[in-house]
XYZ file of N, CA and C in Angstrom:
375
model
N -20.788 -78.610 -10.539
C -20.818 -79.209 -11.867
C -21.700 -80.454 -11.827
N -22.650 -80.509 -12.731
C -23.495 -81.700 -12.835
C -23.173 -82.405 -14.154
N -23.055 -83.713 -14.062
C -22.715 -84.527 -15.229
C -23.811 -85.556 -15.466
N -24.208 -85.701 -16.708
C -25.254 -86.667 -17.055
C -24.740 -87.567 -18.163
N -24.520 -88.824 -17.833
C -24.040 -89.799 -18.816
C -25.210 -90.486 -19.501
N -25.009 -90.807 -20.763
C -26.030 -91.521 -21.521
C -25.364 -92.314 -22.641
N -26.156 -93.149 -23.286
C -25.649 -93.870 -24.446
C -25.363 -95.336 -24.219
N -25.507 -95.790 -22.995
C -25.271 -97.196 -22.731
C -26.356 -98.069 -23.345
N -26.134 -99.368 -23.304
C -27.116 -100.282 -23.850
C -26.552 -101.676 -23.995
N -27.299 -102.483 -24.731
C -26.911 -103.867 -24.989
C -26.372 -103.963 -26.414
N -25.211 -104.558 -26.552
C -24.590 -104.684 -27.876
C -23.905 -106.044 -27.960
N -23.788 -106.552 -29.158
C -23.107 -107.828 -29.352
C -21.590 -107.645 -29.383
N -20.882 -108.713 -29.116
C -19.426 -108.689 -29.223
C -19.004 -108.169 -30.587
N -18.044 -107.261 -30.573
C -17.571 -106.659 -31.814
C -18.289 -105.392 -32.198
N -19.355 -105.082 -31.506
C -20.137 -103.899 -31.822
C -19.544 -102.628 -31.238
N -20.257 -101.531 -31.447
C -19.787 -100.216 -30.998
C -20.888 -99.482 -30.250
N -20.462 -98.619 -29.361
C -21.356 -97.698 -28.668
C -20.620 -96.390 -28.473
N -21.376 -95.303 -28.407
C -20.782 -94.024 -28.038
C -21.506 -93.496 -26.810
N -20.752 -93.312 -25.759
C -21.294 -92.728 -24.542
C -21.112 -91.211 -24.594
N -22.082 -90.521 -24.043
C -22.021 -89.062 -23.946
C -22.130 -88.652 -22.489
N -21.511 -87.542 -22.165
C -21.585 -86.988 -20.813
C -21.782 -85.490 -20.948
N -22.992 -85.043 -20.688
C -23.319 -83.631 -20.802
C -23.109 -82.948 -19.461
N -22.437 -81.826 -19.486
C -22.125 -81.094 -18.263
C -22.962 -79.826 -18.158
N -23.277 -79.456 -16.928
C -23.945 -78.188 -16.658
C -23.380 -77.618 -15.375
N -23.534 -76.341 -15.203
C -23.038 -75.691 -14.001
C -21.645 -75.130 -14.135
N -20.930 -75.540 -15.153
C -19.588 -75.022 -15.434
C -19.189 -75.488 -16.823
N -18.280 -74.761 -17.427
C -17.737 -75.190 -18.714
C -16.525 -76.073 -18.456
N -16.425 -77.151 -19.213
C -15.390 -78.148 -18.966
C -14.094 -77.895 -19.711
N -13.981 -76.719 -20.347
C -12.838 -76.475 -21.231
C -11.500 -76.840 -20.602
N -11.294 -76.487 -19.355
C -9.994 -76.721 -18.731
C -10.046 -77.781 -17.638
N -11.106 -78.541 -17.640
C -11.239 -79.620 -16.668
C -10.617 -80.902 -17.210
N -9.965 -81.637 -16.351
C -9.629 -83.010 -16.695
C -10.909 -83.820 -16.639
N -11.059 -84.721 -17.593
C -12.281 -85.493 -17.685
C -11.927 -86.970 -17.779
N -12.871 -87.796 -17.409
C -12.565 -89.219 -17.465
C -13.797 -90.084 -17.531
N -13.597 -91.249 -18.066
C -14.599 -92.305 -18.043
C -14.060 -93.454 -17.195
N -14.890 -93.923 -16.301
C -14.540 -95.002 -15.400
C -15.616 -96.080 -15.522
N -15.284 -97.268 -15.095
C -16.296 -98.322 -15.134
C -16.167 -99.216 -13.912
N -17.284 -99.843 -13.575
C -17.303 -100.776 -12.461
C -18.170 -101.963 -12.841
N -17.534 -103.113 -12.860
C -18.238 -104.364 -13.129
C -18.649 -104.990 -11.797
N -19.659 -105.849 -11.791
C -20.100 -106.485 -10.547
C -18.953 -107.201 -9.843
N -18.794 -106.913 -8.554
C -17.766 -107.569 -7.779
C -16.367 -107.039 -7.984
N -16.227 -106.003 -8.771
C -14.902 -105.447 -9.041
C -14.843 -103.984 -8.616
N -13.649 -103.500 -8.446
C -13.458 -102.095 -8.098
C -13.629 -101.222 -9.343
N -13.974 -99.983 -9.093
C -14.080 -99.041 -10.197
C -12.694 -98.772 -10.765
N -12.599 -98.714 -12.077
C -11.311 -98.512 -12.727
C -11.414 -97.405 -13.763
N -10.297 -96.735 -13.965
C -10.229 -95.718 -15.004
C -10.144 -96.396 -16.366
N -10.918 -95.910 -17.303
C -10.941 -96.453 -18.663
C -10.202 -95.516 -19.617
N -10.695 -94.300 -19.702
C -10.091 -93.305 -20.593
C -10.235 -91.932 -19.956
N -9.187 -91.140 -20.035
C -9.191 -89.815 -19.421
C -8.483 -88.820 -20.338
N -8.780 -87.564 -20.117
C -8.151 -86.508 -20.906
C -7.769 -85.352 -20.004
N -6.548 -84.892 -20.155
C -6.074 -83.765 -19.364
C -6.775 -82.480 -19.769
N -7.070 -81.638 -18.772
C -7.667 -80.349 -19.062
C -6.653 -79.316 -19.495
N -5.382 -79.552 -19.215
C -4.355 -78.555 -19.515
C -3.784 -78.697 -20.919
N -3.546 -79.935 -21.363
C -2.896 -80.096 -22.661
C -3.551 -81.136 -23.563
N -4.671 -81.693 -23.117
C -5.391 -82.655 -23.953
C -4.772 -84.037 -24.009
N -3.717 -84.265 -23.220
C -3.108 -85.589 -23.212
C -4.142 -86.611 -22.750
N -4.095 -87.803 -23.358
C -5.092 -88.809 -23.027
C -4.466 -90.039 -22.385
N -5.278 -90.674 -21.566
C -4.915 -91.931 -20.917
C -5.947 -92.972 -21.331
N -5.478 -94.167 -21.632
C -6.370 -95.295 -21.873
C -5.815 -96.496 -21.129
N -6.667 -97.223 -20.462
C -6.200 -98.434 -19.796
C -5.738 -99.440 -20.851
N -4.884 -100.332 -20.440
C -4.340 -101.324 -21.382
C -5.450 -102.154 -22.023
N -6.488 -102.403 -21.272
C -7.558 -103.264 -21.764
C -8.388 -102.628 -22.872
N -8.307 -101.306 -23.023
C -9.136 -100.642 -24.042
C -8.327 -99.902 -25.091
N -7.012 -99.904 -24.959
C -6.174 -99.198 -25.926
C -6.434 -99.716 -27.336
N -6.579 -98.777 -28.257
C -6.839 -99.144 -29.641
C -8.299 -99.390 -29.944
N -9.137 -99.444 -28.919
C -10.567 -99.702 -29.130
C -11.442 -98.540 -28.683
N -11.051 -97.848 -27.628
C -11.838 -96.753 -27.070
C -11.143 -95.429 -27.346
N -11.951 -94.393 -27.551
C -11.426 -93.047 -27.773
C -12.240 -92.053 -26.947
N -11.538 -91.231 -26.203
C -12.212 -90.172 -25.447
C -12.069 -88.859 -26.211
N -13.113 -88.060 -26.174
C -13.060 -86.765 -26.846
C -13.978 -85.793 -26.127
N -13.840 -84.530 -26.450
C -14.717 -83.530 -25.854
C -15.133 -82.536 -26.925
N -16.314 -82.010 -26.775
C -16.818 -80.939 -27.627
C -17.101 -79.766 -26.710
N -16.189 -78.817 -26.687
C -16.332 -77.706 -25.755
C -17.559 -76.849 -26.077
N -17.901 -76.746 -27.341
C -19.074 -75.948 -27.716
C -20.353 -76.535 -27.134
N -20.393 -77.853 -27.032
C -21.572 -78.521 -26.478
C -21.394 -78.868 -25.006
N -20.203 -78.588 -24.478
C -19.905 -78.910 -23.073
C -20.186 -80.388 -22.793
N -19.728 -81.214 -23.704
C -20.025 -82.647 -23.653
C -18.753 -83.442 -23.894
N -18.673 -84.559 -23.191
C -17.546 -85.482 -23.315
C -18.080 -86.779 -23.900
N -17.263 -87.414 -24.725
C -17.691 -88.642 -25.377
C -16.711 -89.781 -25.112
N -17.221 -90.988 -25.194
C -16.379 -92.173 -25.196
C -16.864 -93.060 -26.335
N -16.067 -93.131 -27.383
C -16.376 -94.017 -28.497
C -15.770 -95.377 -28.199
N -16.614 -96.385 -28.185
C -16.171 -97.731 -27.840
C -16.396 -98.647 -29.040
N -15.327 -99.170 -29.574
C -15.390 -100.077 -30.716
C -14.882 -101.461 -30.331
N -15.194 -102.434 -31.162
C -14.732 -103.810 -30.936
C -15.009 -104.260 -29.509
N -16.222 -104.039 -29.080
C -16.579 -104.338 -27.687
C -16.492 -105.826 -27.389
N -16.112 -106.118 -26.158
C -15.949 -107.487 -25.678
C -16.850 -107.696 -24.460
N -17.198 -108.939 -24.169
C -18.014 -109.197 -22.964
C -17.384 -108.640 -21.689
N -16.067 -108.629 -21.608
C -15.406 -108.103 -20.416
C -15.502 -106.587 -20.294
N -16.038 -105.922 -21.300
C -16.303 -104.481 -21.193
C -17.629 -104.204 -20.487
N -18.386 -105.238 -20.208
C -19.663 -105.077 -19.523
C -19.456 -104.470 -18.144
N -20.122 -103.349 -17.893
C -19.959 -102.635 -16.625
C -20.890 -101.435 -16.619
N -20.969 -100.797 -15.466
C -21.586 -99.477 -15.393
C -20.477 -98.458 -15.646
N -20.724 -97.561 -16.570
C -19.736 -96.558 -16.955
C -20.127 -95.208 -16.368
N -19.141 -94.536 -15.803
C -19.337 -93.234 -15.177
C -18.431 -92.199 -15.841
N -18.945 -90.994 -15.986
C -18.070 -89.909 -16.405
C -17.746 -89.056 -15.184
N -16.617 -88.401 -15.224
C -16.154 -87.605 -14.105
C -15.343 -86.426 -14.608
N -15.205 -85.417 -13.765
C -14.454 -84.224 -14.140
C -13.807 -83.611 -12.910
N -12.692 -82.944 -13.154
C -11.982 -82.290 -12.056
C -11.178 -81.125 -12.611
N -11.249 -80.001 -11.934
C -10.566 -78.802 -12.454
C -9.056 -78.911 -12.310
N -8.574 -79.650 -11.325
C -7.135 -79.593 -11.025
C -6.414 -80.921 -11.096
N -7.137 -82.019 -11.172
C -6.475 -83.316 -11.123
C -5.593 -83.524 -12.351
N -4.393 -84.002 -12.114
C -3.461 -84.233 -13.215
C -3.795 -85.542 -13.910
N -3.846 -85.470 -15.206
C -4.029 -86.655 -16.038
C -2.888 -86.692 -17.048
N -2.307 -87.869 -17.229
C -1.264 -88.029 -18.242
C -1.529 -89.323 -18.991
N -0.666 -89.609 -19.925
C -0.851 -90.836 -20.703
C -0.671 -92.074 -19.842
N -0.059 -91.904 -18.669
C 0.183 -93.052 -17.797
C -0.594 -92.980 -16.495
N -1.376 -91.917 -16.314
C -2.015 -91.757 -15.006
C -3.400 -91.170 -15.132
N -4.352 -91.850 -14.526
C -5.687 -91.291 -14.328
C -6.249 -91.973 -13.087
N -6.576 -91.215 -12.076
C -7.029 -91.799 -10.821
C -8.508 -91.542 -10.583
N -9.034 -92.222 -9.565
C -10.440 -92.086 -9.208
C -10.765 -90.802 -8.470
N -9.775 -89.964 -8.218
C -9.990 -88.844 -7.311
C -10.638 -87.605 -7.894
N -11.401 -87.745 -8.983
C -12.054 -86.571 -9.563
C -13.197 -86.096 -8.683
N -13.445 -84.796 -8.712
C -14.423 -84.192 -7.803
C -15.871 -84.428 -8.208
N -16.143 -84.420 -9.494
C -17.527 -84.437 -9.963
C -17.801 -85.721 -10.740
N -18.924 -86.336 -10.409
C -19.276 -87.620 -11.007
C -20.712 -87.606 -11.498
N -20.930 -88.224 -12.624
C -22.284 -88.420 -13.105
C -22.807 -89.776 -12.665
N -24.101 -89.956 -12.792
C -24.674 -91.279 -12.566
C -24.248 -92.189 -13.707
N -24.136 -93.434 -13.442
C -23.615 -94.360 -14.425
C -24.613 -94.727 -15.500
N -24.074 -95.274 -16.563
C -24.887 -95.821 -17.635
C -24.402 -97.249 -17.896
N -25.337 -98.168 -18.001
C -24.997 -99.581 -18.117
C -24.612 -99.935 -19.553
N -23.492 -100.623 -19.675
C -23.076 -101.178 -20.964
C -22.997 -102.689 -20.801
N -23.715 -103.394 -21.638
C -23.715 -104.849 -21.597
C -23.336 -105.379 -22.970
N -22.301 -106.206 -22.998
C -21.835 -106.785 -24.256
C -22.113 -108.281 -24.219
N -22.929 -108.735 -25.124
C -23.294 -110.151 -25.152
C -22.319 -110.932 -26.029
N -22.094 -112.173 -25.628
C -21.152 -113.023 -26.389
C -21.860 -113.821 -27.465
């Protein structure tokens, strides 16, 4: 599975961006999917994830109410809609997928098998 993330950029505080992750090599219909981010000097963290089995979603506390993960199976693409962006959202964002990893509303880990190259999101104050 190959994943290609896009949509990052520079935005002002309070602005919005939509990240896309296009998949090839397999259909993501039943894959758990996720968006992760890594800021300079910090560990990579899960931002938003979606279960492949039942569509249950996970959002980190820092993005709840602001970010939404979704998928378009017809386009084999995953999205992350980011609203009300803050400077602390500045990071490289990665999309990931895994056929078997469990995702729930309280759990999304870094252990996904397939990763795309990151896309930079910078939020200016």
